[in-house]
Tab-separated table of C-alpha atoms in Angstrom:
chain	number	residue	atom	x	y	z
A	1201	MET	CA	-32.235	2.871	22.545
A	1202	SER	CA	-33.797	0.068	20.482
A	1203	SER	CA	-32.948	1.895	17.255
A	1204	GLU	CA	-29.346	2.188	18.410
A	1205	PHE	CA	-29.242	-1.573	18.988
A	1206	GLU	CA	-30.564	-2.228	15.480
A	1207	GLU	CA	-28.165	0.202	13.820
A	1208	ASN	CA	-25.130	-1.140	15.646
A	1209	ASN	CA	-26.227	-4.715	15.069
A	1210	LYS	CA	-25.825	-4.037	11.336
A	1211	ASN	CA	-22.378	-2.573	11.958
A	1212	VAL	CA	-21.332	-5.698	13.849
A	1213	LYS	CA	-22.481	-7.880	10.964
A	1214	ILE	CA	-20.426	-5.786	8.552
A	1215	PHE	CA	-17.420	-5.964	10.896
A	1216	GLN	CA	-17.770	-9.748	11.146
A	1217	ARG	CA	-17.981	-10.210	7.378
A	1218	ILE	CA	-14.959	-7.991	6.705
A	1219	LEU	CA	-12.957	-9.841	9.368
A	1220	LEU	CA	-13.841	-13.262	7.943
A	1221	LEU	CA	-13.070	-12.196	4.373
A	1222	SER	CA	-9.699	-10.776	5.425
A	1223	LEU	CA	-8.833	-14.103	7.077
A	1224	PHE	CA	-9.640	-16.338	4.094
A	1225	TRP	CA	-6.252	-16.290	2.328
A	1226	PRO	CA	-4.034	-16.195	5.435
A	1227	LEU	CA	-5.838	-19.183	6.947
A	1228	LEU	CA	-5.888	-21.111	3.665
A	1229	ILE	CA	-2.117	-20.643	3.334
A	1230	GLY	CA	-1.773	-21.518	7.037
A	1231	ILE	CA	-3.588	-24.822	6.486
A	1232	LEU	CA	-1.258	-25.650	3.585
A	1233	GLN	CA	1.744	-24.726	5.745
A	1234	LEU	CA	0.448	-27.034	8.472
A	1235	ILE	CA	0.051	-29.935	6.044
A	1236	ASN	CA	3.530	-29.270	4.644
A	1237	GLN	CA	4.977	-29.148	8.166
A	1238	MET	CA	3.490	-32.531	9.007
A	1239	THR	CA	4.068	-34.348	5.689
A	1240	ARG	CA	6.590	-32.277	3.633
A	1241	ASN	CA	4.394	-33.003	0.587
A	1242	PHE	CA	3.231	-29.430	-0.008
A	1243	GLN	CA	6.565	-27.732	-0.676
A	1244	PHE	CA	4.918	-25.428	-3.224
A	1245	VAL	CA	3.377	-23.491	-0.347
A	1246	ASN	CA	6.794	-21.940	0.303
A	1247	ASN	CA	6.680	-20.340	-3.142
A	1248	VAL	CA	3.150	-19.108	-2.532
A	1249	THR	CA	4.162	-17.636	0.834
A	1250	GLY	CA	7.099	-15.948	-0.890
A	1251	LEU	CA	4.657	-13.935	-3.003
A	1252	PHE	CA	3.569	-12.091	0.139
A	1253	THR	CA	6.735	-11.880	2.227
A	1254	GLU	CA	10.495	-11.960	1.667
A	1255	ASN	CA	11.064	-14.133	4.745
A	1256	VAL	CA	9.855	-17.684	4.187
A	1257	TYR	CA	10.336	-20.127	7.077
A	1258	GLU	CA	10.277	-23.594	5.569
A	1259	GLY	CA	8.312	-26.166	7.521
A	1260	ARG	CA	6.777	-23.580	9.872
A	1261	ILE	CA	3.388	-21.895	10.154
A	1262	GLN	CA	3.670	-18.173	9.447
A	1263	LEU	CA	0.428	-17.479	7.516
A	1264	LEU	CA	1.284	-14.485	5.296
A	1265	SER	CA	3.431	-12.784	7.925
A	1266	GLY	CA	7.150	-12.099	7.707
A	1267	GLU	CA	7.688	-13.842	11.065
A	1268	PRO	CA	5.976	-16.891	12.644
A	1269	SER	CA	5.740	-14.896	15.893
A	1270	TRP	CA	3.682	-12.234	14.118
A	1271	ALA	CA	1.403	-14.974	12.812
A	1272	MET	CA	0.773	-16.083	16.400
A	1273	LEU	CA	0.047	-12.463	17.324
A	1274	HIS	CA	-2.634	-12.327	14.619
A	1275	ILE	CA	-4.137	-15.653	15.659
A	1276	LEU	CA	-4.345	-14.708	19.341
A	1277	THR	CA	-5.793	-11.221	18.905
A	1278	ILE	CA	-8.149	-11.778	15.989
A	1279	GLY	CA	-9.092	-15.190	17.343
A	1280	PHE	CA	-10.169	-13.593	20.605
A	1281	ILE	CA	-12.262	-11.018	18.739
A	1282	LEU	CA	-13.924	-13.869	16.855
A	1283	ILE	CA	-14.714	-15.604	20.140
A	1284	ARG	CA	-16.602	-12.468	21.190
A	1285	LEU	CA	-18.441	-12.387	17.856
A	1286	TYR	CA	-19.412	-16.041	18.257
A	1287	VAL	CA	-20.793	-15.375	21.735
A	1288	LEU	CA	-22.937	-12.623	20.221
A	1289	LYS	CA	-24.085	-14.226	16.967
A	1290	ARG	CA	-23.531	-17.997	17.321
A	1291	SER	CA	-22.366	-18.130	13.715
A	1292	LYS	CA	-21.179	-21.540	12.511
A	1293	VAL	CA	-18.766	-19.887	10.088
A	1294	VAL	CA	-17.177	-17.946	12.953
A	1295	LEU	CA	-16.969	-21.136	15.033
A	1296	LEU	CA	-15.269	-22.994	12.170
A	1297	THR	CA	-12.801	-20.125	11.740
A	1298	ILE	CA	-12.001	-20.187	15.464
A	1299	PHE	CA	-11.399	-23.947	15.265
A	1300	ILE	CA	-9.005	-23.558	12.319
A	1301	MET	CA	-7.099	-20.765	14.071
A	1302	GLY	CA	-6.894	-22.871	17.233
A	1303	LEU	CA	-5.530	-25.797	15.254
A	1304	LEU	CA	-2.872	-23.617	13.620
A	1305	TYR	CA	-1.987	-22.121	16.997
A	1306	ILE	CA	-1.511	-25.473	18.733
A	1307	PHE	CA	0.478	-27.070	15.897
A	1308	SER	CA	2.641	-24.011	15.289
A	1309	PHE	CA	4.990	-25.364	17.993
A	1310	SER	CA	5.579	-21.700	18.802
A	1311	LEU	CA	6.826	-21.372	22.370
A	1312	TYR	CA	6.411	-17.627	21.944
A	1313	GLY	CA	2.723	-18.074	21.134
A	1314	TYR	CA	2.174	-20.421	24.063
A	1315	LEU	CA	4.036	-18.098	26.429
A	1316	VAL	CA	1.959	-15.047	25.488
A	1317	LEU	CA	-1.268	-16.898	26.262
A	1318	LEU	CA	0.043	-18.367	29.533
A	1319	ILE	CA	1.222	-14.925	30.696
A	1320	SER	CA	-2.219	-13.544	29.804
A	1321	ILE	CA	-3.920	-16.202	31.917
A	1322	PHE	CA	-1.570	-15.507	34.837
A	1323	LEU	CA	-2.223	-11.749	34.618
A	1324	PHE	CA	-5.959	-12.382	34.369
A	1325	PHE	CA	-5.917	-14.101	37.761
A	1326	VAL	CA	-3.562	-11.544	39.332
A	1327	ILE	CA	-5.433	-8.453	38.115
A	1328	GLY	CA	-8.936	-9.928	38.239
A	1329	ARG	CA	-8.368	-11.463	41.691
A	1330	LYS	CA	-10.953	-14.113	40.934
A	1331	ILE	CA	-10.738	-17.797	40.084
A	1332	ASN	CA	-12.401	-18.552	36.752
A	1333	LEU	CA	-12.950	-22.245	36.017
A	1334	LYS	CA	-13.043	-21.796	32.224
A	1335	VAL	CA	-9.700	-19.984	32.207
A	1336	ILE	CA	-8.176	-22.651	34.479
A	1337	LEU	CA	-9.351	-25.362	32.082
A	1338	VAL	CA	-7.835	-23.513	29.104
A	1339	ALA	CA	-4.519	-23.118	30.954
A	1340	SER	CA	-4.528	-26.793	31.998
A	1341	PHE	CA	-5.282	-27.938	28.451
A	1342	LEU	CA	-2.485	-25.742	27.070
A	1343	LEU	CA	0.056	-27.037	29.593
A	1344	ILE	CA	-0.886	-30.672	28.967
A	1345	THR	CA	-0.715	-30.077	25.227
A	1346	ILE	CA	2.765	-28.540	25.465
A	1347	ALA	CA	4.138	-31.113	27.903
A	1348	VAL	CA	2.507	-34.318	26.629
A	1349	LEU	CA	0.641	-34.080	23.326
A	1350	LEU	CA	3.064	-32.066	21.190
A	1351	PRO	CA	6.209	-34.092	22.038
A	1352	SER	CA	4.300	-37.258	21.117
A	1353	ILE	CA	3.202	-35.762	17.789
A	1354	ILE	CA	6.786	-34.670	17.077
A	1355	ASN	CA	8.001	-38.244	17.597
A	1356	ILE	CA	5.177	-39.858	15.611
A	1357	PHE	CA	5.638	-37.642	12.537
A	1358	GLY	CA	9.400	-37.280	12.917
A	1359	LEU	CA	9.133	-33.497	12.687
A	1360	ASP	CA	12.326	-31.492	12.406
A	1361	ASN	CA	12.457	-27.691	12.283
A	1362	TYR	CA	13.606	-24.725	14.354
A	1363	SER	CA	10.539	-24.600	16.631
A	1364	VAL	CA	10.276	-28.360	17.066
A	1365	ASN	CA	13.939	-28.732	18.029
A	1366	ARG	CA	13.379	-26.420	20.980
A	1367	PHE	CA	11.296	-29.086	22.705
A	1368	ASP	CA	14.299	-31.414	22.704
A	1369	LYS	CA	16.537	-28.651	24.058
A	1370	PHE	CA	14.173	-27.840	26.917
A	1371	SER	CA	13.957	-31.466	28.031
A	1372	ASP	CA	17.673	-31.344	28.917
A	1373	LEU	CA	17.742	-28.025	30.777
A	1374	ALA	CA	18.643	-27.969	34.462
A	1375	SER	CA	18.860	-24.264	35.416
A	1376	PHE	CA	17.543	-20.806	34.559
A	1377	LYS	CA	20.911	-19.864	33.058
A	1378	GLU	CA	20.611	-22.744	30.618
A	1379	ILE	CA	17.148	-21.474	29.618
A	1380	VAL	CA	18.589	-18.029	28.875
A	1381	TYR	CA	21.262	-19.524	26.632
A	1382	VAL	CA	19.134	-22.248	24.999
A	1383	ASP	CA	19.285	-20.390	21.657
A	1384	GLY	CA	19.665	-16.906	20.236
A	1385	SER	CA	15.948	-16.169	20.098
A	1386	PHE	CA	15.405	-17.042	23.751
A	1387	PHE	CA	18.490	-15.076	24.775
A	1388	VAL	CA	17.233	-11.998	22.916
A	1389	ARG	CA	13.715	-12.208	24.362
A	1390	ILE	CA	14.976	-12.578	27.947
A	1391	VAL	CA	18.160	-10.505	28.035
A	1392	PHE	CA	17.321	-7.563	25.755
A	1393	PRO	CA	14.376	-6.421	27.946
A	1394	ILE	CA	16.674	-6.639	30.985
A	1395	ILE	CA	19.194	-4.420	29.203
A	1396	GLY	CA	16.404	-1.958	28.477
A	1397	PHE	CA	15.538	-1.735	32.177
A	1398	LEU	CA	19.229	-1.319	33.042
A	1399	GLU	CA	19.362	1.600	30.592
A	1400	PHE	CA	16.340	3.097	32.335
A	1401	LEU	CA	18.020	2.833	35.737
A	1402	SER	CA	21.032	4.578	34.228
A	1403	ASN	CA	18.867	7.373	32.754
A	1404	PRO	CA	15.698	7.368	34.872
A	1405	ILE	CA	14.137	10.787	34.243
A	1406	PHE	CA	14.283	11.476	30.498
A	1407	GLY	CA	15.686	8.183	29.198
A	1408	LEU	CA	18.098	7.913	26.284
A	1409	GLY	CA	15.721	9.468	23.768
A	1410	GLY	CA	13.302	8.017	21.250
A	1411	GLY	CA	14.898	5.259	19.180
A	1412	LEU	CA	18.227	5.567	21.041
A	1413	SER	CA	18.087	2.527	23.311
A	1414	TYR	CA	21.032	1.087	21.366
A	1415	LEU	CA	23.419	3.673	22.838
A	1416	GLU	CA	24.217	1.706	26.013
A	1417	PHE	CA	23.480	-1.770	24.641
A	1418	SER	CA	27.136	-2.746	24.251
A	1419	LYS	CA	28.065	-1.611	27.744
A	1420	PHE	CA	25.446	-3.662	29.561
A	1421	LEU	CA	25.683	-6.707	27.290
A	1422	LEU	CA	29.433	-7.101	27.730
A	1423	LEU	CA	29.206	-6.286	31.439
A	1424	TYR	CA	26.490	-8.767	32.427
A	1425	PHE	CA	25.865	-11.172	29.504
A	1426	PRO	CA	29.108	-11.598	27.535
A	1427	ASP	CA	28.437	-15.294	26.862
A	1428	GLY	CA	25.594	-14.345	24.512
A	1429	VAL	CA	27.872	-12.732	21.942
A	1430	HIS	CA	28.268	-16.022	20.058
A	1431	PHE	CA	24.615	-15.932	18.969
A	1432	PRO	CA	24.460	-14.500	15.409
A	1433	GLU	CA	21.636	-12.035	16.154
A	1434	VAL	CA	23.489	-10.739	19.217
A	1435	TYR	CA	26.816	-10.508	17.377
A	1436	TYR	CA	25.132	-8.548	14.583
A	1437	ASN	CA	23.605	-6.096	17.077
A	1438	LEU	CA	26.952	-5.682	18.830
A	1439	TYR	CA	29.480	-5.425	15.992
A	1440	ILE	CA	27.666	-4.966	12.662
A	1441	ASP	CA	24.767	-2.574	13.240
A	1442	LYS	CA	24.163	-1.417	16.813
A	1443	THR	CA	21.325	0.877	15.778
A	1444	ILE	CA	18.923	-2.041	15.194
A	1445	PHE	CA	18.963	-3.033	18.880
A	1446	THR	CA	15.596	-2.778	20.616
A	1447	PRO	CA	14.607	-4.095	24.082
A	1448	ARG	CA	11.953	-6.489	22.630
A	1449	ASN	CA	9.524	-5.387	25.360
A	1450	LEU	CA	7.448	-2.228	24.982
A	1451	PHE	CA	7.505	-1.415	28.698
A	1452	SER	CA	11.288	-1.743	28.739
A	1453	LYS	CA	11.587	0.258	25.513
A	1454	VAL	CA	9.442	3.155	26.751
A	1455	LEU	CA	11.304	3.380	30.057
A	1456	ALA	CA	14.745	3.105	28.416
A	1457	GLU	CA	14.027	5.733	25.770
A	1458	GLU	CA	11.500	8.042	27.438
A	1459	GLY	CA	12.327	7.592	31.136
A	1460	LEU	CA	9.846	8.202	33.934
A	1461	ILE	CA	8.136	10.966	31.964
A	1462	GLY	CA	7.210	8.808	28.984
A	1463	GLY	CA	6.697	5.730	31.158
A	1464	THR	CA	4.202	7.558	33.369
A	1465	LEU	CA	2.182	8.706	30.358
A	1466	PHE	CA	2.149	5.204	28.885
A	1467	ILE	CA	1.146	3.534	32.159
A	1468	GLY	CA	-1.492	6.234	32.681
A	1469	PHE	CA	-2.987	5.456	29.276
A	1470	LEU	CA	-3.075	1.728	30.049
A	1471	TYR	CA	-4.706	2.431	33.420
A	1472	MET	CA	-7.530	4.293	31.681
A	1473	VAL	CA	-8.105	1.265	29.458
A	1474	TYR	CA	-7.900	-1.034	32.493
A	1475	LYS	CA	-10.706	0.860	34.238
A	1476	GLU	CA	-12.879	0.300	31.183
A	1477	SER	CA	-11.870	-3.377	30.982
A	1478	LYS	CA	-13.362	-4.045	34.416
A	1479	GLN	CA	-16.797	-3.906	32.788
A	1480	SER	CA	-16.625	-7.605	31.868
A	1481	LYS	CA	-14.404	-10.687	32.042
A	1482	LEU	CA	-13.922	-10.728	28.262
A	1483	ALA	CA	-12.802	-7.098	28.290
A	1484	LEU	CA	-10.382	-7.798	31.127
A	1485	PHE	CA	-8.886	-10.759	29.290
A	1486	ALA	CA	-8.508	-8.653	26.150
A	1487	PHE	CA	-6.635	-6.123	28.277
A	1488	VAL	CA	-4.228	-8.650	29.825
A	1489	LEU	CA	-3.664	-10.212	26.399
A	1490	SER	CA	-2.588	-6.769	25.210
A	1491	LEU	CA	-0.228	-6.428	28.187
A	1492	SER	CA	1.287	-9.840	27.476
A	1493	ILE	CA	1.916	-8.942	23.833
A	1494	PHE	CA	3.510	-5.638	24.890
A	1495	MET	CA	5.820	-7.689	27.121
A	1496	ASN	CA	6.980	-9.683	24.110
A	1497	PHE	CA	7.007	-7.002	21.398
A	1498	ASP	CA	8.427	-3.494	21.508
A	1499	SER	CA	6.936	-2.091	18.331
A	1500	TYR	CA	4.370	0.692	18.377
A	1501	ALA	CA	3.095	-0.804	15.116
A	1502	THR	CA	1.334	-3.765	16.755
A	1503	ILE	CA	-1.951	-2.727	15.180
A	1504	ASN	CA	-3.793	-5.776	16.497
A	1505	VAL	CA	-3.150	-4.703	20.083
A	1506	TRP	CA	-4.261	-1.120	19.498
A	1507	MET	CA	-7.409	-2.540	17.907
A	1508	LEU	CA	-8.027	-4.647	21.025
A	1509	LEU	CA	-7.531	-1.642	23.294
A	1510	GLY	CA	-9.841	0.455	21.110
A	1511	LEU	CA	-12.532	-2.230	21.205
A	1512	ILE	CA	-12.249	-2.329	24.999
A	1513	ARG	CA	-12.713	1.439	25.220
A	1514	GLY	CA	-15.619	1.228	22.796
A	1515	GLY	CA	-17.484	-1.374	24.880
A	1516	PHE	CA	-17.184	-4.186	22.335
A	1517	PHE	CA	-16.546	-6.798	25.026
A	1518	ASN	CA	-19.138	-5.494	27.508
A	1519	GLU	CA	-22.430	-7.171	28.219
A	1520	ILE	CA	-25.467	-5.708	26.489
A	1521	GLY	CA	-27.041	-2.856	28.433
A	1522	GLU	CA	-24.134	-2.329	30.823
A	1523	LYS	CA	-23.086	1.230	31.596
A	1524	ASN	CA	-19.610	2.266	30.617
A	1525	ASN	CA	-17.406	4.583	32.661
A	1526	ASP	CA	-18.980	7.635	31.007
A	1527	GLY	CA	-22.348	6.671	32.461
A	1528	LYS	CA	-23.792	5.739	29.070
A	1529	TYR	CA	-25.360	2.402	28.226
A	1530	ASN	CA	-23.399	0.059	26.028
A	1531	VAL	CA	-25.510	-0.367	22.923
A	1532	SER	CA	-22.719	-1.211	20.527
A	1533	LEU	CA	-23.877	-4.796	20.043
A	1534	SER	CA	-27.046	-6.741	19.741
A	1535	ASN	CA	-27.676	-10.465	19.982
A	1536	ARG	CA	-30.759	-10.433	17.857
């Protein structure tokens, strides 16, 4: 068993080095995007970002991704993997990388990114059924940051972009309906999953078929949410190209397109991963983080999430020497 520890310890070192090397350019560009967001003195970073993606969001942190929301997905998933690596190796380089990613995450002003983490924390308490002081402190810090620190920074630096303006909009909201209609992005992320579930209720056994969730989109949108048509992204889905509609929530998408048959298989797969995640608190949090991302994305191509689920199944987040569900000892990592 000792030889297995030594062999896998080398593999972890290789994994850590590859991960850090792959993060060098995205984080360097992210730092420049952050400076440009705060000072508007690094406009050249938009041209650099444009070398890697067609969609450049001026004054926002998107790393090298085509969407700022995807950048937050990378930061949350890979950042959590790095936290595990730091616990194992206590590497200063890993710690510095985690700090930089945390800084980019906080100052992204991405309500999507904040929401994914808050949902993960909520699910961690619900599924884990235990109060964890560290997780409570993280949630409290995040809430205070969103409610107090970030608005102050926005005022001090006079920031003005799409994400920042949302904070002003939310300060004037008085009802849930106003939240739904605060802007097109929020409307899409709240209403489109609901439409997906309505499609499932209309076709519960087999669903509408893979990739066909757009078939009943118009019917349910105009029936229950007609006021959202004025948003450009909704109008485009309704009148220009209906085929691009997706429920924006993988659970909703699977149920709408595959019905109870596909939904049962998907939930069954997740349950198998959940049983493995009970091996440790880190594994369980990785699992609920995956669930939270699935609730906010409907693409099967979220490679980061599949990597998290694979690492859970492989025992990456387990304590050294623990037995996995196959009765074998976890020797995938060593702290030496």
